[in-house]
Amino acid sequence: MLITKIKLTNYRNHELLELKFNGQSFIIKGPNGIGKSNILEAIHLVSTTKSLRTKYDRDLINHNADVAHIEIVVKDQGSKPQLAFEEELMLSIQKSQTYPNASKKVVKINKVPKALRDFSGKIKSVLFTPDDLDILSGPPSDRRKYIDAIMFQSNESYKSAHLKYTKAIRHRNKILEKIAKTGHGHNLLPVWNEIILLNGEIIQKNRRELFEILGKKAQVYLEELDPQNSRLKINYLENHISEKRLEEYSQKEIYTRSTLVGPHRDDFEVDYNNYNSAFFSSRGQQRTIMLAIKMAEMDHIAQATGIRPILLLDDIFSELDPKHKEAVMNITNLQQTIITTAIDSKNGLEIGAL
């Protein structure tokens, strides 16, 4: 699968940008602040329907507009040349005129409207940026976003369960708020409890399996990158969901007006040589850890789906030593790879073959 064209309209700082790609892999060059990272973010957003860089989707819309559009044309080469076909994927983000931080996503495939669940994962991508170190040391919500981005591209049952679970949590929280305000509505909770129990268990089962897979694969890559310090372990901090725990937390949930039990409160941590890497690893060690995990992510998506994901490298080479640069370059020819790098130039964005 190859991206052959991308068009951004009112997406972040790009009022209108259209790029066409002819080769397997290429590099996007330009000065800092011109929006190179935004191009890769847009591609990954189409892959997962979630941005890893912002809390509110409406922040992705240019300040002078009410809607942003991302259009990507992908070519599936198929097993034989005569089986190749192209698809046009469009994702739009529309500001809400009612609520200040709200927005709505609209997606289309070949100009036909689709549900988000049928759109996410149509193209597979892995995004590697210097900000990925925040996955180790940032808030739990960032780590959940990261895991969801992997699973949305590789596991249909997870994606379906996650969408149902998220919707049910919103409804359940509204009922908890009603109970807190009026004392009425307890009879409405059981139906939503059943939905979050069923789908929450699916989510957590799949997360357990993913952490085991990523941990083993990342360990192999870490041994190649750092042979003398090569112990890595991913610890899943599961906020286990069960009927018993929902009952135990019922009064506290009414008081806080929010659901306190379940995968939306999960977390994970990465141990490096038996110590939590968020607190006891240097920046250089954290880069090595995330590089190993990202390479494991590439392998997992490829093995789970049969499609090698597009590799998006956002100005990472300035952060890596020669050995790690070589490790990354060794896998760039396995799939389409798009790299951004900063240069001093008055010519704006430049695209060249890798």
Short mmCIF file of C-alpha atoms in Angstrom, two decimals, residues 77 79-85:
data_model
loop_
_atom_site.label_atom_id
_atom_site.label_comp_id
_atom_site.label_asym_id
_atom_site.label_seq_id
_atom_site.Cartn_x
_atom_site.Cartn_y
_atom_site.Cartn_z
CA GLN A 77 -0.61 -2.81 -5.34
CA SER A 79 -0.47 -9.48 -5.21
CA LYS A 80 -0.43 -8.90 -8.98
CA PRO A 81 -0.12 -5.66 -11.01
CA GLN A 82 -3.54 -6.19 -12.60
CA LEU A 83 -5.14 -6.29 -9.14
CA ALA A 84 -3.88 -2.82 -8.15
CA PHE A 85 -6.51 -0.22 -7.28
#
